[in-house]
CSV table of C-alpha atoms in Angstrom, one decimal:
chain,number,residue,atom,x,y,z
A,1,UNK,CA,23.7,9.2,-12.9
A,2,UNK,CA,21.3,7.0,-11.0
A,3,UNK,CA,22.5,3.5,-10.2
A,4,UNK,CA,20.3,0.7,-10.6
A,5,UNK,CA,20.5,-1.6,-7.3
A,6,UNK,CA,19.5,-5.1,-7.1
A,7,UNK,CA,18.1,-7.1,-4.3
A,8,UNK,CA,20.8,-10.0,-4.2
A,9,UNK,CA,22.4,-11.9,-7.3
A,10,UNK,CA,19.7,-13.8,-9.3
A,11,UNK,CA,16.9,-12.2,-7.7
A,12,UNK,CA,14.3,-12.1,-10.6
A,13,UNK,CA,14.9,-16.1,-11.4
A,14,UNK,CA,14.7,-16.4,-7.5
A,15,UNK,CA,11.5,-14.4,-6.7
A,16,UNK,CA,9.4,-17.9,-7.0
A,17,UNK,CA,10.9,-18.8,-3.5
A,18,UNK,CA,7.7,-19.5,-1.3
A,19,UNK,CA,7.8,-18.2,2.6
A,20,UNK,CA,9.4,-20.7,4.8
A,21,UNK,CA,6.2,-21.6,6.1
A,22,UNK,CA,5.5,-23.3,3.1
A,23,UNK,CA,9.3,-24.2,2.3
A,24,UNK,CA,8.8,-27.7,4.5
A,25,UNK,CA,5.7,-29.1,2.9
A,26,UNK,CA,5.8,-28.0,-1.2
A,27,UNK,CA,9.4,-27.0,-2.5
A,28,UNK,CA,9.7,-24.2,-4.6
A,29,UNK,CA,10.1,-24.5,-8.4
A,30,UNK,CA,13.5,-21.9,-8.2
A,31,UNK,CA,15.7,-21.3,-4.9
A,32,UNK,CA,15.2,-18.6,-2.7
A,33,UNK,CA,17.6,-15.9,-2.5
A,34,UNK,CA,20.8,-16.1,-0.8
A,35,UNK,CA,20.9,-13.9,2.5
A,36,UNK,CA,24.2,-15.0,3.7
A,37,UNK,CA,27.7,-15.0,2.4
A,38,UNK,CA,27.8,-11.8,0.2
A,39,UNK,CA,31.4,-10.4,1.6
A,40,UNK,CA,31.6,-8.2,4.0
A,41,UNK,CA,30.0,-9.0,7.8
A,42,UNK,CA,27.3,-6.5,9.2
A,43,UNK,CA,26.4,-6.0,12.5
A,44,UNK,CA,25.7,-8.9,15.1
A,45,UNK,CA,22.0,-8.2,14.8
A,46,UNK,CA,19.7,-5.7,13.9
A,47,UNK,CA,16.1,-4.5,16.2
A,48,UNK,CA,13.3,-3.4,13.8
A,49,UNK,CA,10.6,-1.9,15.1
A,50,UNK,CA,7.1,-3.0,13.2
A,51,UNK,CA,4.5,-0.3,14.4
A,52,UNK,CA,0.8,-0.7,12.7
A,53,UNK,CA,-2.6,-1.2,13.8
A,54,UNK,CA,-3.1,-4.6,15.5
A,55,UNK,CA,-6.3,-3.2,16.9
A,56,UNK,CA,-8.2,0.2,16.2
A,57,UNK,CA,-10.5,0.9,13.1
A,58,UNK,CA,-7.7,-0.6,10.8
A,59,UNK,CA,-6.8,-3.6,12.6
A,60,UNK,CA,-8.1,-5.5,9.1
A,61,UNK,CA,-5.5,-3.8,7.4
A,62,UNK,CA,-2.5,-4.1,9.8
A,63,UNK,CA,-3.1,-7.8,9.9
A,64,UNK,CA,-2.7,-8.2,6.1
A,65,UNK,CA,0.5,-6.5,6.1
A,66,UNK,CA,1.7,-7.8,8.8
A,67,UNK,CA,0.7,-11.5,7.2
A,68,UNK,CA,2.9,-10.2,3.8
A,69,UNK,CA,5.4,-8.8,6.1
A,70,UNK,CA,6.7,-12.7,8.1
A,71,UNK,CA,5.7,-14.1,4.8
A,72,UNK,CA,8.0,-11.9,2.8
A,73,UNK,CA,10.7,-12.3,5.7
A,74,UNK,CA,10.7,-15.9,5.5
A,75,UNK,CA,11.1,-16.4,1.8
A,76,UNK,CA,13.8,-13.4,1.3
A,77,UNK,CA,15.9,-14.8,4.2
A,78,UNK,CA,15.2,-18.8,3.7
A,79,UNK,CA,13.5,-18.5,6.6
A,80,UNK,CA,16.9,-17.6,8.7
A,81,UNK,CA,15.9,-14.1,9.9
A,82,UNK,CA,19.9,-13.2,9.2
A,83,UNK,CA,21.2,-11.5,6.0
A,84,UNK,CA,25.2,-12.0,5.8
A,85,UNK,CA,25.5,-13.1,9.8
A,86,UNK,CA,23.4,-10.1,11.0
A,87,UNK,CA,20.1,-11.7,12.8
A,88,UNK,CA,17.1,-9.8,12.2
A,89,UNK,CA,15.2,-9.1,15.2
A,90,UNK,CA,11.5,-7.9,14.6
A,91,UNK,CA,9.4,-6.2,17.6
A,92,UNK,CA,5.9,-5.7,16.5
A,93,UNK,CA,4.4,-2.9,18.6
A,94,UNK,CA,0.2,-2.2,18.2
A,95,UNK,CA,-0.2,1.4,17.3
A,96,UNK,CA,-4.3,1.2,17.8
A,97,UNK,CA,-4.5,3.6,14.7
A,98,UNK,CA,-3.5,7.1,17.0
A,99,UNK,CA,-0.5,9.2,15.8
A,100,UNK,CA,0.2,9.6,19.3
A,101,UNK,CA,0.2,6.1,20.5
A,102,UNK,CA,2.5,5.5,17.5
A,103,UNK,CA,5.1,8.4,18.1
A,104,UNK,CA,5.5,7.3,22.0
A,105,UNK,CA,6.4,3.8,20.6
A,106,UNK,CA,8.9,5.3,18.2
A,107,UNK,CA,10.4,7.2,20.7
A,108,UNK,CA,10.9,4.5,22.8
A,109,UNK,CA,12.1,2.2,19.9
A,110,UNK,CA,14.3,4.8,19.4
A,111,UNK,CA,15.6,5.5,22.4
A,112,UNK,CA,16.1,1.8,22.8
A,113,UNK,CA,18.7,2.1,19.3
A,114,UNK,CA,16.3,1.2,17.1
A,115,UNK,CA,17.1,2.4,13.9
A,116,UNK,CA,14.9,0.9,11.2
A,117,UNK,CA,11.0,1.4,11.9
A,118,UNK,CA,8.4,0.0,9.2
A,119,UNK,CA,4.6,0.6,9.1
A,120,UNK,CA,1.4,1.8,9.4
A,121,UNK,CA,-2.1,1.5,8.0
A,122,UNK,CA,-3.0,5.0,8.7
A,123,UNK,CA,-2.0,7.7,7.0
A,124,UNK,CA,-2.1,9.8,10.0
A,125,UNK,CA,0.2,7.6,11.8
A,126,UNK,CA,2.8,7.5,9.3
A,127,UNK,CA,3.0,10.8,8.9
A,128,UNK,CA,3.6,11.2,12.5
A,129,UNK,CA,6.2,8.1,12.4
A,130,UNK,CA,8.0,9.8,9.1
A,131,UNK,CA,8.7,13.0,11.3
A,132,UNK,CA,10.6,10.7,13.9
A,133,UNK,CA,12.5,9.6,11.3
A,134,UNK,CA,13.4,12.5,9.8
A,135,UNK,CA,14.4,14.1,13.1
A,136,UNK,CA,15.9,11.2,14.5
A,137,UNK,CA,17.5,9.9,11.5
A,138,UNK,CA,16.3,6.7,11.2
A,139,UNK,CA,15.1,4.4,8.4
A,140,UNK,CA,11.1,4.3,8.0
A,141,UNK,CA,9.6,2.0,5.5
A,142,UNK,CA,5.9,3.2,5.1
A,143,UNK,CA,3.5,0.1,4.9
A,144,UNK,CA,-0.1,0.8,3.2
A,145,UNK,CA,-0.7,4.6,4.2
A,146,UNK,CA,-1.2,6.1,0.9
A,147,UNK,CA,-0.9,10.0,1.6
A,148,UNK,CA,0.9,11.9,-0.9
A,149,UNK,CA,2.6,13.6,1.6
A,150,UNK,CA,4.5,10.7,2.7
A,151,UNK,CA,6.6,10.9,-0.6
A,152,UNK,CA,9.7,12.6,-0.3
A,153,UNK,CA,9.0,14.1,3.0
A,154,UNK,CA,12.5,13.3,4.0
A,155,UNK,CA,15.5,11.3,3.2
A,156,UNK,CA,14.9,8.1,5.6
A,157,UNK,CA,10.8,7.4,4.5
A,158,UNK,CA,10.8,5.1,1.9
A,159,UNK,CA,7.0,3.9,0.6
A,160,UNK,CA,6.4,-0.1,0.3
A,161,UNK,CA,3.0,0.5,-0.9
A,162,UNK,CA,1.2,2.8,-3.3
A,163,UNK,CA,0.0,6.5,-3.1
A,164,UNK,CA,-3.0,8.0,-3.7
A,165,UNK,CA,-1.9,9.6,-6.8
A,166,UNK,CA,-1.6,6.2,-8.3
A,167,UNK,CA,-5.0,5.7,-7.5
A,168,UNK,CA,-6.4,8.9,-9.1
A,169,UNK,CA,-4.3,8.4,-12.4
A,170,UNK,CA,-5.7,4.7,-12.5
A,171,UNK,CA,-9.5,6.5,-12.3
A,172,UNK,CA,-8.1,8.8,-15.2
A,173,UNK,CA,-7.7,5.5,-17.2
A,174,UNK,CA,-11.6,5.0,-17.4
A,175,UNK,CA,-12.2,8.6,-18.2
A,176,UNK,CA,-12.7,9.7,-21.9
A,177,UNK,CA,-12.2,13.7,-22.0
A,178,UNK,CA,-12.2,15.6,-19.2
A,179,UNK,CA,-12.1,19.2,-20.4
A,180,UNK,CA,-15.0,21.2,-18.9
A,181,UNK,CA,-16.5,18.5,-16.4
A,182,UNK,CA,-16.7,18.2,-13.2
A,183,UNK,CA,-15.5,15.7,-10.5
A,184,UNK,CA,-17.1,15.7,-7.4
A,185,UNK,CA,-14.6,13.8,-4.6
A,186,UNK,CA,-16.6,12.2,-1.8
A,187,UNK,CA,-14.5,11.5,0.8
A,188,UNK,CA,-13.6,11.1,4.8
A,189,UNK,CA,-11.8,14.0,6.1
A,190,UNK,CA,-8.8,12.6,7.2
A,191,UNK,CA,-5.0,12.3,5.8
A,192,UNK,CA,-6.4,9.8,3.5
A,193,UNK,CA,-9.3,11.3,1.9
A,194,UNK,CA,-7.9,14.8,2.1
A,195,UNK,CA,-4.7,13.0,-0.1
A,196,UNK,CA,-7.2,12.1,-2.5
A,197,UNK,CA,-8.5,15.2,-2.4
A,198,UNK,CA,-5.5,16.8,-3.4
A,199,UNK,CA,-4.3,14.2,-5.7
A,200,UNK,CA,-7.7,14.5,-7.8
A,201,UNK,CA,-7.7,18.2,-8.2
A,202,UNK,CA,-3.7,18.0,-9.7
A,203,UNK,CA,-4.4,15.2,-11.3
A,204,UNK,CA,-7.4,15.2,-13.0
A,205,UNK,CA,-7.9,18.9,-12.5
A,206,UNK,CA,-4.8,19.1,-15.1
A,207,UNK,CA,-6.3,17.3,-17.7
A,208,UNK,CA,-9.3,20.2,-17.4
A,209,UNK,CA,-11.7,19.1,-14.9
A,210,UNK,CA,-13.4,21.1,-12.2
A,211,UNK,CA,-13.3,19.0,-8.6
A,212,UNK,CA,-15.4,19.7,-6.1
A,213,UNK,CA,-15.5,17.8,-2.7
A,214,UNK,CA,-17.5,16.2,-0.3
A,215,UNK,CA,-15.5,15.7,2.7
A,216,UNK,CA,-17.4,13.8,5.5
A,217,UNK,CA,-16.0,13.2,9.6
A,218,UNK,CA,-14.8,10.2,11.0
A,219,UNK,CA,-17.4,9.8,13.3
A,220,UNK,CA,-20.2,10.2,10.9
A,221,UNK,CA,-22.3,7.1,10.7
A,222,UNK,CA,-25.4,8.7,8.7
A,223,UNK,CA,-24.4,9.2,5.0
A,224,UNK,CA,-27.6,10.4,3.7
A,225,UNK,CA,-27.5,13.5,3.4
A,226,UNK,CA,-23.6,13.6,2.1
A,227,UNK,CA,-25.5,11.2,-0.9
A,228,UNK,CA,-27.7,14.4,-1.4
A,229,UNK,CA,-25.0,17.0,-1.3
A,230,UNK,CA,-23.1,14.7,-4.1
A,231,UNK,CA,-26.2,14.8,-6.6
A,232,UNK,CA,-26.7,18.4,-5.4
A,233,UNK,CA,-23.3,19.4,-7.5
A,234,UNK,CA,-24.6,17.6,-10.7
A,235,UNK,CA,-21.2,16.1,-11.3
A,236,UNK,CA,-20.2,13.9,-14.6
A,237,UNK,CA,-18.3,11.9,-12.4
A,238,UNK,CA,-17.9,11.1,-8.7
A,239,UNK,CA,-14.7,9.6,-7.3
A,240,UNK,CA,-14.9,8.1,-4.1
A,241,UNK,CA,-12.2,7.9,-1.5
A,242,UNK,CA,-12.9,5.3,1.6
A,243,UNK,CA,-11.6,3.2,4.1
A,244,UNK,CA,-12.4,1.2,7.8
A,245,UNK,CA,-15.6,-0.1,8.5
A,246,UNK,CA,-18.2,2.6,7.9
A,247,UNK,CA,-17.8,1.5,4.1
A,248,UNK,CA,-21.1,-0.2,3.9
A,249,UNK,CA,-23.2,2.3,5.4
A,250,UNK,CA,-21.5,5.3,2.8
A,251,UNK,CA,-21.9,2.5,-0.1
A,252,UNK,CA,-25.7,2.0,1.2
A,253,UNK,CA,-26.9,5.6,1.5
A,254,UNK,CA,-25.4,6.2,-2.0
A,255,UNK,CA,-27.2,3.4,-3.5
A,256,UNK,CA,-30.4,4.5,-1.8
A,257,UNK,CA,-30.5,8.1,-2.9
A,258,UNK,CA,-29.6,6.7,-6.2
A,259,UNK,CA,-26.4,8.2,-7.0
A,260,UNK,CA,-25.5,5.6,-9.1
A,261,UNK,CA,-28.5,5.9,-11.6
A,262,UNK,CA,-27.5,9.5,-11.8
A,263,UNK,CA,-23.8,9.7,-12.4
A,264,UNK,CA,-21.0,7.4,-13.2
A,265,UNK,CA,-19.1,6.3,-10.1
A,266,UNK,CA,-15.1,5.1,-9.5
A,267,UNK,CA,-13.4,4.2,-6.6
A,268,UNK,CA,-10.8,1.5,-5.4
A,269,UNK,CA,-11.3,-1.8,-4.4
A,270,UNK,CA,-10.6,-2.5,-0.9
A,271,UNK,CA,-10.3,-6.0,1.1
A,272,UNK,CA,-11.9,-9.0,0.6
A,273,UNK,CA,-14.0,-7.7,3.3
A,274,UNK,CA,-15.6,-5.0,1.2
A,275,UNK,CA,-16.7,-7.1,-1.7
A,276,UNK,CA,-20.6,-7.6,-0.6
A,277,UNK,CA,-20.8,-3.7,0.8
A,278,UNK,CA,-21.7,-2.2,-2.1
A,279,UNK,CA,-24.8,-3.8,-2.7
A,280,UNK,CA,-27.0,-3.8,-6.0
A,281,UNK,CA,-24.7,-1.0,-7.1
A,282,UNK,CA,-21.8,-3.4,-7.4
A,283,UNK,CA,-21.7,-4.0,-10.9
A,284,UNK,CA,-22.6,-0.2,-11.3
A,285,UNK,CA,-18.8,0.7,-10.1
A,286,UNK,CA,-15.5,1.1,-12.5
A,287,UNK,CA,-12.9,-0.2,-9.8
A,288,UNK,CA,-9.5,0.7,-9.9
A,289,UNK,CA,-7.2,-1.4,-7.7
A,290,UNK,CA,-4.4,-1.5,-6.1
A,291,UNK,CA,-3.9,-5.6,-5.3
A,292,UNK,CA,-6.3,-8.9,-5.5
A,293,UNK,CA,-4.8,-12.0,-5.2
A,294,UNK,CA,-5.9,-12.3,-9.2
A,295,UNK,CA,-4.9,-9.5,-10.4
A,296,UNK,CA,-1.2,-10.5,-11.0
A,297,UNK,CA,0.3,-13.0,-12.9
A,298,UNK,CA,4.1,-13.8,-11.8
A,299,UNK,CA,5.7,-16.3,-9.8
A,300,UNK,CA,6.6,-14.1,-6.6
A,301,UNK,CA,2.7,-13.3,-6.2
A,302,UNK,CA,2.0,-17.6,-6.6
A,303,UNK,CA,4.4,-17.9,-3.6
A,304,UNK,CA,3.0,-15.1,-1.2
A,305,UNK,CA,-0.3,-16.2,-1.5
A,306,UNK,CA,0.7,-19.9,-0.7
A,307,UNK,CA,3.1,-18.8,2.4
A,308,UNK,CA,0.1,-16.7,3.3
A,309,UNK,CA,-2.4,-19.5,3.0
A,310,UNK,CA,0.1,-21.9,4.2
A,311,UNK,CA,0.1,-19.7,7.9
A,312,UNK,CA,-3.7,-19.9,8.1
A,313,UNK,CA,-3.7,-16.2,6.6
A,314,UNK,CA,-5.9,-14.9,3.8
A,315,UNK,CA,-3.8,-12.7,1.2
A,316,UNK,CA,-5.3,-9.2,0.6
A,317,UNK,CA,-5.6,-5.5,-0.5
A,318,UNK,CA,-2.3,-4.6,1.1
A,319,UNK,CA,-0.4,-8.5,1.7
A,320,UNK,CA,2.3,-7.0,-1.1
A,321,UNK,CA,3.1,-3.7,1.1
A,322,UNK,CA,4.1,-6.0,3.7
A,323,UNK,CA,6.0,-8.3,1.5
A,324,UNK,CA,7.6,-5.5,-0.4
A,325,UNK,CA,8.4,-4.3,3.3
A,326,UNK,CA,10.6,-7.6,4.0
A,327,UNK,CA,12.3,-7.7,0.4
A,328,UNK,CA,13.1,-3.8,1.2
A,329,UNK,CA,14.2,-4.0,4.4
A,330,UNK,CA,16.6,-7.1,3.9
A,331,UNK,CA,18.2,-5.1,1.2
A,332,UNK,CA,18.9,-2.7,3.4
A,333,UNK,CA,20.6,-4.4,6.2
A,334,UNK,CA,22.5,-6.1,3.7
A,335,UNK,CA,23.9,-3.3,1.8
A,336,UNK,CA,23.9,-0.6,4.5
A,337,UNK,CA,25.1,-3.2,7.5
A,338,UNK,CA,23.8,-1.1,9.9
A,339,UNK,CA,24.6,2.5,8.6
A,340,UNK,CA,21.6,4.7,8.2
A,341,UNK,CA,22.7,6.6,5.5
A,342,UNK,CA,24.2,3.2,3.7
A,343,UNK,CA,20.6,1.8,4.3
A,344,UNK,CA,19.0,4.7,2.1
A,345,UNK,CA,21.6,4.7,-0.2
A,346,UNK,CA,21.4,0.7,-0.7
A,347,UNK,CA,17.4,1.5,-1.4
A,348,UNK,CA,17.3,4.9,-4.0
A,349,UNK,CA,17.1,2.8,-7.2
A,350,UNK,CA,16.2,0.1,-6.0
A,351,UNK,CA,14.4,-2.4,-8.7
A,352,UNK,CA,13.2,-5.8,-7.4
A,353,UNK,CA,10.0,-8.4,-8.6
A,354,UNK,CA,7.3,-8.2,-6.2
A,355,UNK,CA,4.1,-9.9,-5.9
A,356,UNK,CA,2.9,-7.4,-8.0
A,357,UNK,CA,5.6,-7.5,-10.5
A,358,UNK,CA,8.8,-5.4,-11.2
A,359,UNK,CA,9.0,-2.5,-8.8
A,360,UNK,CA,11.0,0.7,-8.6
A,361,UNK,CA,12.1,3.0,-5.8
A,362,UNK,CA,12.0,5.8,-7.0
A,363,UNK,CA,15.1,7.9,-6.2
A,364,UNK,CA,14.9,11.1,-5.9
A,365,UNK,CA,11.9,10.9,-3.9
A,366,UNK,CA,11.6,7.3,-2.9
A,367,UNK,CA,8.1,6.7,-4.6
A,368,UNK,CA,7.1,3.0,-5.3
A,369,UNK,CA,6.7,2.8,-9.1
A,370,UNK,CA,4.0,-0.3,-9.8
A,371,UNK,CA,1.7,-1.4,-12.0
A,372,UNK,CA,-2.2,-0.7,-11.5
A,373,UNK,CA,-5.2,-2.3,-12.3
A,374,UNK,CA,-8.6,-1.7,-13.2
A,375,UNK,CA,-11.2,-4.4,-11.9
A,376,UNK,CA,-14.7,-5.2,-11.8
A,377,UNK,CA,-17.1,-6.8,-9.2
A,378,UNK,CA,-18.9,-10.0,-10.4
A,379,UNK,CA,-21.4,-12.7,-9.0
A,380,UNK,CA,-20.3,-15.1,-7.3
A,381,UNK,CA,-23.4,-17.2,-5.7
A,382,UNK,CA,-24.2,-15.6,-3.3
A,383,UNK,CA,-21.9,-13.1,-3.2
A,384,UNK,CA,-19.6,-10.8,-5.6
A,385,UNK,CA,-15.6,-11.7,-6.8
A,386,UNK,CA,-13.3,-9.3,-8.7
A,387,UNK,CA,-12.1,-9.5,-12.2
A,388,UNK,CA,-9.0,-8.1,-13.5
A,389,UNK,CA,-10.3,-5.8,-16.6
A,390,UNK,CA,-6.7,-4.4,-17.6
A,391,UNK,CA,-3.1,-4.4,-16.1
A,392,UNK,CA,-2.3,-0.5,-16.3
A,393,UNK,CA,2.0,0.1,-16.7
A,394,UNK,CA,3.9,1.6,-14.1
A,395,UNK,CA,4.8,4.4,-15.8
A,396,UNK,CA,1.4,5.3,-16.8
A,397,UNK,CA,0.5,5.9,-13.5
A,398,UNK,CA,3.7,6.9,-11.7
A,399,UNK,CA,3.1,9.9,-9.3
A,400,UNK,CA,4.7,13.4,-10.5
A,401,UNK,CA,7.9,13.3,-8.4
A,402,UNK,CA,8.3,15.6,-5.6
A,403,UNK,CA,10.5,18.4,-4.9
């Protein structure tokens, strides 16, 4: 029988605790949890190594989670950095988006006696930091890398973020009957966009459509004739799968080779960033969507954005991972006081409020079971801002659980 864990005693009255950046100018409507005095000591202090992408194609990204990450460390710990005496020590390495950049840091984290590592915003990198774990038996919390393959791919990878199956069930939720169309999945072909891939042919492929794909290089900056290929298929539906900074150019050739006057078009919506690179086919797209500053309504997500704000940050697409990251990690230390195998025990179950709302480790395979949300783009001057169409459960969307 599963136990369900809590984060400390009065957690969910105490998630309206703002980061202690904000704690000294605007106090809090409730008290932030209590990191200290919950029995038994832990260990004098605790290294955690914080590997993402400080530079690289998804330095964007790595900055928002790192800006949830403090934030979220600040508020869960009063802004002690110590749970129960044990001091918290965070070393924040630049993994520059390369797998093998990112596994030399590990090792040397590791050999150091590391033995909690959190992070990255590539897919390819986590997957490459999860083995580490795995082999050397040490706790990775996985930050916004959204390959399925990162679920249950050992004992000591937990997620902090979602998965792309979420996303492809949250497309599903705009989809009337699928039996006998066709999908056509444009994507990069990388970890990410192949884990759409996947995720759309079990997914939606279940529910009786045919997928096809368009899988397009990293290095590709001409998106024409990938546009053409797409029409060339004659799907009812294209989902798209994108991230880093050729968005604009993809968005552009699709727009120009009109796509969108041809077939109906989903995707997520990234970063703030992203908002003006779709063009005139803006309010052509169904969104669905992971996080938006908007998009939630709870008192956690008030206090992240104003600790955010508060550091001269801007809260974001993947702010929460981070945040969730903190809140994860703290229950960790906490419970586990510096055992491995305590630390994943203290997180199977594990239900906490988020920015985005009650959250659930999953535990048999250590998924992160939150809400969705489908958005739209609107106009906004001279620009475009997202709307929140519909909250979609947890449950609704919940990846299948792996084996």
């Amino acid at each position: 029988m599963r136990v369900t864990k809590k984060l400390l005693p009065g957690v969910v009255m105490a998630m309206a605790a703002t980061a202690a950046l904000a704690l000294s100018a605007c106090a809090p409507t409730t008290a932030a949890p209590d990191a200290s005095g919950s029995g038994e000591a832990g260990t004098a202090e605790i290294t955690v190594g914080v590997i993402t992408s400080e530079t690289g194609p998804l330095a964007g990204y790595g900055k928002q989670y790192l800006d949830g990450f403090k934030a979220g460390l600040d508020w869960v710990t009063d802004s002690s950095n110590e749970v129960d005496g044990t001091k918290i020590t965070i070393e924040y390495r630049d993994d520059t988006g390369d797998p093998d950049t990112a596994v030399g840091i590990a090792k040397e984290l590791i050999g150091d006696g590391v033995q909690i590592l959190a992070g990255s915003a590539s897919s390819g990198v986590a997957a490459a930091l999860a083995e580490q774990a795995g082999q050397n038996k040490v706790l990775f919390l996985s930050g916004p890398a959204a390959a399925d393959a990162l679920t249950g791919i050992n004992d000591y990878t937990f997620r902090t973020g979602r998965q792309s199956a979420q996303d492809v069930a949250t497309a599903g939720t705009f989809l009337g009957d699928l039996d006998g169309k066709t999908v056509t999945v444009l994507a990069q072909n990388n970890a990410f966009g192949q884990g759409n891939e996947a995720a759309v042919k079990a997914i939606l492929g279940a529910k009786g459509a045919t997928v096809n794909s368009v899988l397009v290089a990293e290095d590709v900056t001409e998106f024409t004739p990938f546009a053409q290929q797409v029409l060339a298929g004659s799907p009812d539906l294209v989902f798209v799968a994108w991230a880093g900074a050729t968005s604009g150019a993809m968005w552009q050739a699709m727009s120009q080779q009109g796509v969108f006057d041809a077939v109906p078009v989903v995707t997520g919506l990234g970063d703030s960033a992203t908002f003006g690179a779709y063009g005139e086919a803006s309010e052509k797209i169904s969104f669905l969507n992971h996080y938006f500053p908007g998009a939630p309504d709870n008192e956690v997500n008030d206090a992240m954005i104003a600790a955010v704000e508060k550091a001269g940050g801007t809260p974001d697409l993947f702010t929460p991972d981070g945040f969730n990251a903190a809140i994860m990690l703290v229950q960790a230390i906490k419970e586990g006081k510096g055992d491995v195998d305590a630390m994943v025990s203290a997180l199977e179950g594990f239900e906490f409020d988020g920015p985005k709302g009650k959250l659930t480790v999953r535990a048999g395979d250590h998924a992160l079971i939150q809400d969705m949300y489908q958005a739209k783009l609107v106009s906004d001057g001279s620009g475009y801002k997202p709307e929140l169409v519909d909250t979609v459960p947890a449950d609704e969307v919940a990846p299948a659980e792996a084996q």
